[in-house]
Coordinates of C-alpha atoms and ligand atoms in Angstrom, one line a residue:
X1 CA -59.1 37.6 53.4
X2 CA -59.8 37.4 49.9
X3 CA -63.1 38.8 50.2
X4 CA -62.9 40.0 46.6
X5 CA -63.0 36.2 45.5
X6 CA -66.9 36.2 47.2
X7 CA -68.8 37.3 44.0
X8 CA -67.4 34.8 41.8
X9 CA -68.1 32.2 44.4
X10 CA -71.7 33.2 44.6
X11 CA -71.8 33.3 40.6
X12 CA -70.0 29.8 40.0
X13 CA -72.2 28.7 43.0
X14 CA -75.4 29.8 41.1
X15 CA -73.8 28.7 37.5
X16 CA -73.6 25.0 39.6
X17 CA -76.8 24.6 40.5
X18 CA -78.7 26.1 36.9
X19 CA -77.0 23.6 35.5
X20 CA -75.2 26.6 33.3
X21 CA -71.6 25.7 34.3
X22 CA -69.2 26.4 31.9
X23 CA -67.0 24.3 31.0
X24 CA -64.2 25.7 30.5
X25 CA -63.1 28.8 32.7
X26 CA -60.3 30.9 32.5
X27 CA -59.2 32.5 36.1
X28 CA -56.8 35.5 35.3
X29 CA -55.4 37.9 38.2
X30 CA -52.0 39.1 39.7
X31 CA -49.7 36.7 41.6
X32 CA -51.6 36.6 45.2
X33 CA -55.0 37.2 43.3
X34 CA -56.6 33.7 45.0
X35 CA -56.8 32.1 41.2
X36 CA -55.0 28.7 42.8
X37 CA -57.5 29.1 46.1
X38 CA -60.3 29.7 43.3
X39 CA -59.9 26.6 41.6
X40 CA -59.5 24.4 44.1
X41 CA -62.6 25.7 45.7
X42 CA -64.8 24.7 43.0
X43 CA -62.7 21.6 42.4
X44 CA -64.0 20.5 46.0
X45 CA -67.2 21.6 45.3
X46 CA -67.9 19.9 42.5
X47 CA -66.3 16.6 43.8
X48 CA -67.8 16.2 47.2
X49 CA -70.9 14.5 47.4
X50 CA -72.2 15.8 49.6
X51 CA -71.5 20.0 49.3
X52 CA -74.6 21.8 50.3
X53 CA -75.2 25.2 47.8
X54 CA -75.4 27.8 49.7
X55 CA -75.1 30.2 47.1
X56 CA -73.0 32.3 49.8
X57 CA -69.7 31.9 50.9
X58 CA -70.2 29.3 53.6
X59 CA -70.3 26.3 50.7
X60 CA -67.6 24.6 51.3
X61 CA -66.7 20.7 50.3
X62 CA -67.7 18.4 53.5
X63 CA -64.7 16.6 53.4
X64 CA -65.6 14.2 55.3
X65 CA -66.8 11.8 52.3
X66 CA -65.2 9.6 49.7
X67 CA -64.8 11.5 46.9
X68 CA -63.3 14.7 49.6
X69 CA -60.5 12.8 50.8
X70 CA -59.5 11.3 47.7
X71 CA -59.1 14.7 46.4
X72 CA -57.5 15.5 49.4
X73 CA -55.1 12.5 49.2
X74 CA -54.4 13.4 45.5
X75 CA -55.8 10.5 44.4
X76 CA -59.3 11.6 43.1
X77 CA -59.4 9.8 39.4
X78 CA -61.6 12.5 37.7
X79 CA -59.7 15.3 39.0
X80 CA -56.3 16.6 36.7
X81 CA -53.8 19.1 38.1
X82 CA -51.5 20.3 35.7
X83 CA -49.3 22.8 38.2
X84 CA -46.3 22.5 36.1
X85 CA -42.7 23.7 37.7
X86 CA -41.0 24.0 34.6
X87 CA -41.0 27.1 32.0
X88 CA -43.3 25.3 29.8
X89 CA -46.4 23.1 30.0
X90 CA -45.8 20.9 26.7
X91 CA -48.2 19.3 23.6
X92 CA -47.9 15.6 25.3
X93 CA -49.1 17.0 29.3
X94 CA -51.8 18.6 27.5
X95 CA -52.2 15.5 25.2
X96 CA -52.5 13.7 28.1
X97 CA -55.2 15.9 29.4
X98 CA -57.6 15.7 26.4
X99 CA -57.6 12.0 26.8
X100 CA -58.5 12.2 30.4
X101 CA -61.0 14.7 29.8
X102 CA -62.5 12.7 26.7
X103 CA -63.1 9.8 29.1
X104 CA -66.2 9.4 31.3
X105 CA -66.1 10.2 35.2
X106 CA -64.9 7.5 37.2
X107 CA -66.7 7.8 40.3
X108 CA -67.9 11.8 40.6
X109 CA -70.5 13.2 38.2
X110 CA -67.9 15.4 36.5
X111 CA -64.4 15.8 35.9
X112 CA -62.1 18.3 36.3
X113 CA -58.5 19.8 34.4
X114 CA -57.0 22.6 36.6
X115 CA -54.0 24.1 34.5
X116 CA -51.9 26.4 36.8
X117 CA -49.7 28.7 35.0
X118 CA -51.6 28.1 31.6
X119 CA -49.9 31.2 30.1
X120 CA -46.7 28.6 30.3
X121 CA -48.4 26.3 27.3
X122 CA -46.1 26.0 24.1
X123 CA -47.7 27.1 21.0
X124 CA -48.5 23.2 19.7
X125 CA -49.7 22.6 23.5
X126 CA -52.4 25.4 23.1
X127 CA -53.6 24.0 20.1
X128 CA -53.9 21.0 21.8
X129 CA -55.7 22.1 24.5
X130 CA -57.9 23.8 21.5
X131 CA -59.6 20.8 20.4
X132 CA -60.6 19.8 23.8
X133 CA -62.4 23.8 24.3
X134 CA -64.1 23.2 21.0
X135 CA -65.5 19.6 21.9
X136 CA -65.9 19.3 25.3
X137 CA -67.0 16.3 26.5
X138 CA -70.0 16.0 28.7
X139 CA -69.6 16.8 32.7
X140 CA -66.1 18.3 32.2
X141 CA -64.9 21.4 33.8
X142 CA -61.5 23.1 32.3
X143 CA -60.6 25.8 34.7
X144 CA -57.6 26.9 33.3
X145 CA -55.5 30.0 35.5
X146 CA -53.1 32.5 34.5
X147 CA -51.8 35.7 35.3
X148 CA -52.0 37.7 32.8
X149 CA -54.5 36.7 29.5
X150 CA -53.0 38.6 26.7
X151 CA -50.3 35.9 27.1
X152 CA -53.0 33.1 25.9
X153 CA -54.0 32.7 22.3
X154 CA -57.1 34.5 21.5
X155 CA -58.8 31.7 20.3
X156 CA -58.2 30.1 23.8
X157 CA -59.6 33.1 25.5
X158 CA -62.5 33.4 23.1
X159 CA -63.7 29.9 24.1
X160 CA -63.4 30.0 28.1
X161 CA -65.7 32.0 30.7
X162 CA -63.3 34.7 31.2
X163 CA -63.0 35.2 35.2
X164 CA -60.6 38.5 36.4
X165 CA -59.6 38.6 39.9
X166 CA -59.6 41.7 40.8
X167 CA -57.5 42.3 44.4
X168 CA -57.3 45.2 46.4
X169 CA -56.1 48.3 44.6
X170 CA -55.9 52.0 44.1
X171 CA -57.6 54.1 47.3
X172 CA -58.9 50.3 48.9
X173 CA -55.1 49.0 48.9
X174 CA -54.0 52.6 50.6
X175 CA -56.9 52.8 53.1
X176 CA -55.6 48.9 54.0
X177 CA -52.2 49.7 54.3
X178 CA -52.5 52.9 56.7
X179 CA -55.4 51.5 58.8
X180 CA -52.4 49.2 59.1
X181 CA -51.0 49.5 62.8
X182 CA -47.9 47.1 62.8
X183 CA -45.2 46.7 59.7
X184 CA -46.2 43.0 60.2
X185 CA -50.0 43.6 58.7
X186 CA -48.4 46.5 56.3
X187 CA -46.6 43.1 54.9
X188 CA -49.6 40.7 54.9
X189 CA -51.4 43.2 53.3
X190 CA -48.7 43.9 50.6
X191 CA -48.0 40.2 50.4
X192 CA -51.2 38.5 49.9
X193 CA -51.7 40.7 47.2
X194 CA -48.6 40.1 44.5
X195 CA -45.9 38.7 47.3
X196 CA -44.1 42.0 46.5
X197 CA -40.0 41.3 47.5
X198 CA -39.2 44.4 48.1
X199 CA -41.0 44.5 51.2
X200 CA -39.9 41.3 52.7
X201 CA -36.3 41.3 51.5
X202 CA -34.2 44.0 53.0
X203 CA -31.8 44.4 50.1
X204 CA -34.5 44.2 47.2
X205 CA -35.9 47.1 49.4
X206 CA -32.9 48.9 49.7
X207 CA -32.3 48.1 45.6
X208 CA -36.0 50.1 45.3
X209 CA -35.2 52.7 47.1
X210 CA -31.7 53.1 45.2
X211 CA -34.1 52.5 42.3
X212 CA -36.6 54.8 43.2
X213 CA -34.1 58.0 44.0
X214 CA -32.4 57.2 40.3
X215 CA -36.2 57.1 38.9
X216 CA -37.2 61.0 40.7
X217 CA -33.7 62.6 39.6
X218 CA -34.0 61.1 36.3
X219 CA -37.1 62.5 35.8
X220 CA -36.6 65.9 37.4
X221 CA -33.3 66.6 35.6
X222 CA -33.0 63.8 33.4
X223 CA -29.7 62.7 35.0
X224 CA -28.6 59.0 35.2
X225 CA -29.7 57.8 32.4
X226 CA -27.6 54.8 32.0
X227 CA -27.9 53.5 35.8
X228 CA -31.6 54.1 35.7
X229 CA -32.1 51.5 32.1
X230 CA -29.5 49.0 33.5
X231 CA -31.9 49.2 36.4
X232 CA -34.8 48.5 34.6
X233 CA -32.9 46.2 32.1
X234 CA -31.3 43.8 34.2
X235 CA -33.2 44.3 37.6
X236 CA -35.8 41.3 37.5
X237 CA -38.1 44.0 39.6
X238 CA -37.4 47.0 37.7
X239 CA -39.7 47.5 35.4
X240 CA -42.4 46.9 38.4
X241 CA -41.3 49.1 39.7
X242 CA -41.2 51.6 37.4
X243 CA -44.6 51.4 37.0
X244 CA -45.3 51.3 40.7
X245 CA -43.1 54.5 41.5
X246 CA -44.9 56.1 38.5
X247 CA -48.6 54.9 39.6
X248 CA -47.5 56.4 43.3
X249 CA -47.0 59.6 41.9
X250 CA -50.1 59.6 39.7
X251 CA -52.1 58.5 43.2
X252 CA -50.3 61.4 44.9
X253 CA -50.9 64.3 42.0
X254 CA -54.9 63.2 42.6
X255 CA -54.6 63.4 46.1
X256 CA -55.1 60.4 47.1
X257 CA -52.6 59.3 49.6
X258 CA -50.9 60.1 52.8
X259 CA -48.1 62.7 53.4
X260 CA -45.8 60.2 53.0
X261 CA -44.3 60.8 49.4
X262 CA -46.4 64.5 48.9
X263 CA -42.3 65.3 49.9
X264 CA -41.5 63.4 46.3
X265 CA -44.2 65.0 44.9
X266 CA -43.0 68.7 45.8
X267 CA -40.5 67.6 43.8
X268 CA -41.7 67.1 41.5
X269 CA -44.5 69.7 40.9
X270 CA -43.8 70.5 37.6
X271 CA -44.4 67.0 36.1
X272 CA -48.2 67.2 36.2
X273 CA -50.6 64.1 35.9
X274 CA -51.3 64.9 32.3
X275 CA -47.2 64.2 31.9
X276 CA -47.6 61.3 34.4
X277 CA -50.6 59.6 32.4
X278 CA -48.1 59.7 29.2
X279 CA -45.5 58.5 30.8
X280 CA -47.3 55.4 32.1
X281 CA -49.1 55.2 28.6
X282 CA -45.2 54.7 27.7
X283 CA -44.4 52.2 30.4
X284 CA -48.0 49.9 29.3
X285 CA -46.9 50.0 25.7
X286 CA -43.1 48.8 26.7
X287 CA -44.4 45.7 28.5
X288 CA -46.9 45.2 26.2
X289 CA -43.8 44.7 23.7
X290 CA -41.9 42.9 26.2
X291 CA -44.6 40.3 26.3
X292 CA -45.8 39.8 23.1
X293 CA -42.9 39.9 21.0
X294 CA -40.7 37.0 20.8
X295 CA -36.7 37.3 21.5
X296 CA -37.4 41.1 22.8
X297 CA -34.5 42.9 23.0
X298 CA -35.3 43.9 26.2
X299 CA -32.4 46.3 26.2
X300 CA -33.4 48.5 23.0
X301 CA -36.9 48.6 24.3
X302 CA -36.0 50.1 27.6
X303 CA -33.0 52.3 26.6
X304 CA -36.0 53.5 24.0
X305 CA -38.7 53.9 26.9
X306 CA -36.1 55.9 29.5
X307 CA -35.3 58.3 26.4
X308 CA -38.9 58.9 25.4
X309 CA -39.5 59.8 29.4
X310 CA -37.4 62.2 29.7
X311 CA -38.6 63.8 26.8
X312 CA -42.2 63.8 28.4
X313 CA -40.1 65.7 31.1
X314 CA -38.2 68.3 28.9
X315 CA -41.7 69.0 27.2
X316 CA -42.9 70.7 30.7
X317 CA -40.7 73.5 30.4
X318 CA -42.1 74.4 27.3
Ligands
LIG1 ZN1 -67.4 15.7 50.8

């Protein structure tokens, strides 16, 4: 489980051992990639009085010492966790965190601050955090977690050591899914990665199937534009589904997948990998626009994307 965390753990342990652990670490990865698991592990190892550094994945906090117990009961004074359930992380929370970082450690060697969902920081909050990043206090470690570094200020990113968590993808993921013998195992393989609701929820699964049919019909015959636009714009998963189906088609074109999708590819044999790649780039660009433009007119961006996709499909006949 979470095998992809091991090299990161190893590197962090080496840095602790050599006293080269960065003051600020930015952990990025999709939901389910293990950001919080890695952060929690690092905090516990830094707090524990008797962690034995083995430089491998067997290194864990002892769980028995005073600091471990305090950390476990969430009363360890030298760790602060910002785990905001709300929509944003405001400037007041970050100011408090700054004050926490400026103080000397009470019982530990180091103070640790974890900010989950760092992309939720408002601009004033991010600017407040910058002060601490620019003038780090001794023996403090900031751990920022975020799902997409593009959503953070470049000035924040540039002052952190980036740790990118990349769960299984592509061939490895497909191999894991294909080698799974039961639905439950397959579920696990997906759920651990991105908590895909279409695998856990029958209603969402049905909606996804409908979407896939609508998308394939559109790519093939340019029919059903308004339905497709509506799903992508209105369904909370619509955009990700679009990316997923196109990526699946691309994988098929590269002859990487099981027979299950081959029927789909046959129907779309005219849509060669170059066209799919062009469509994929359109999706990525639109996705970027939706994330970076404030007040982005989602409907407009999606409508344009769907029309541009059909243009690429039509080019194929020329
Ligand atoms: Zn301990």
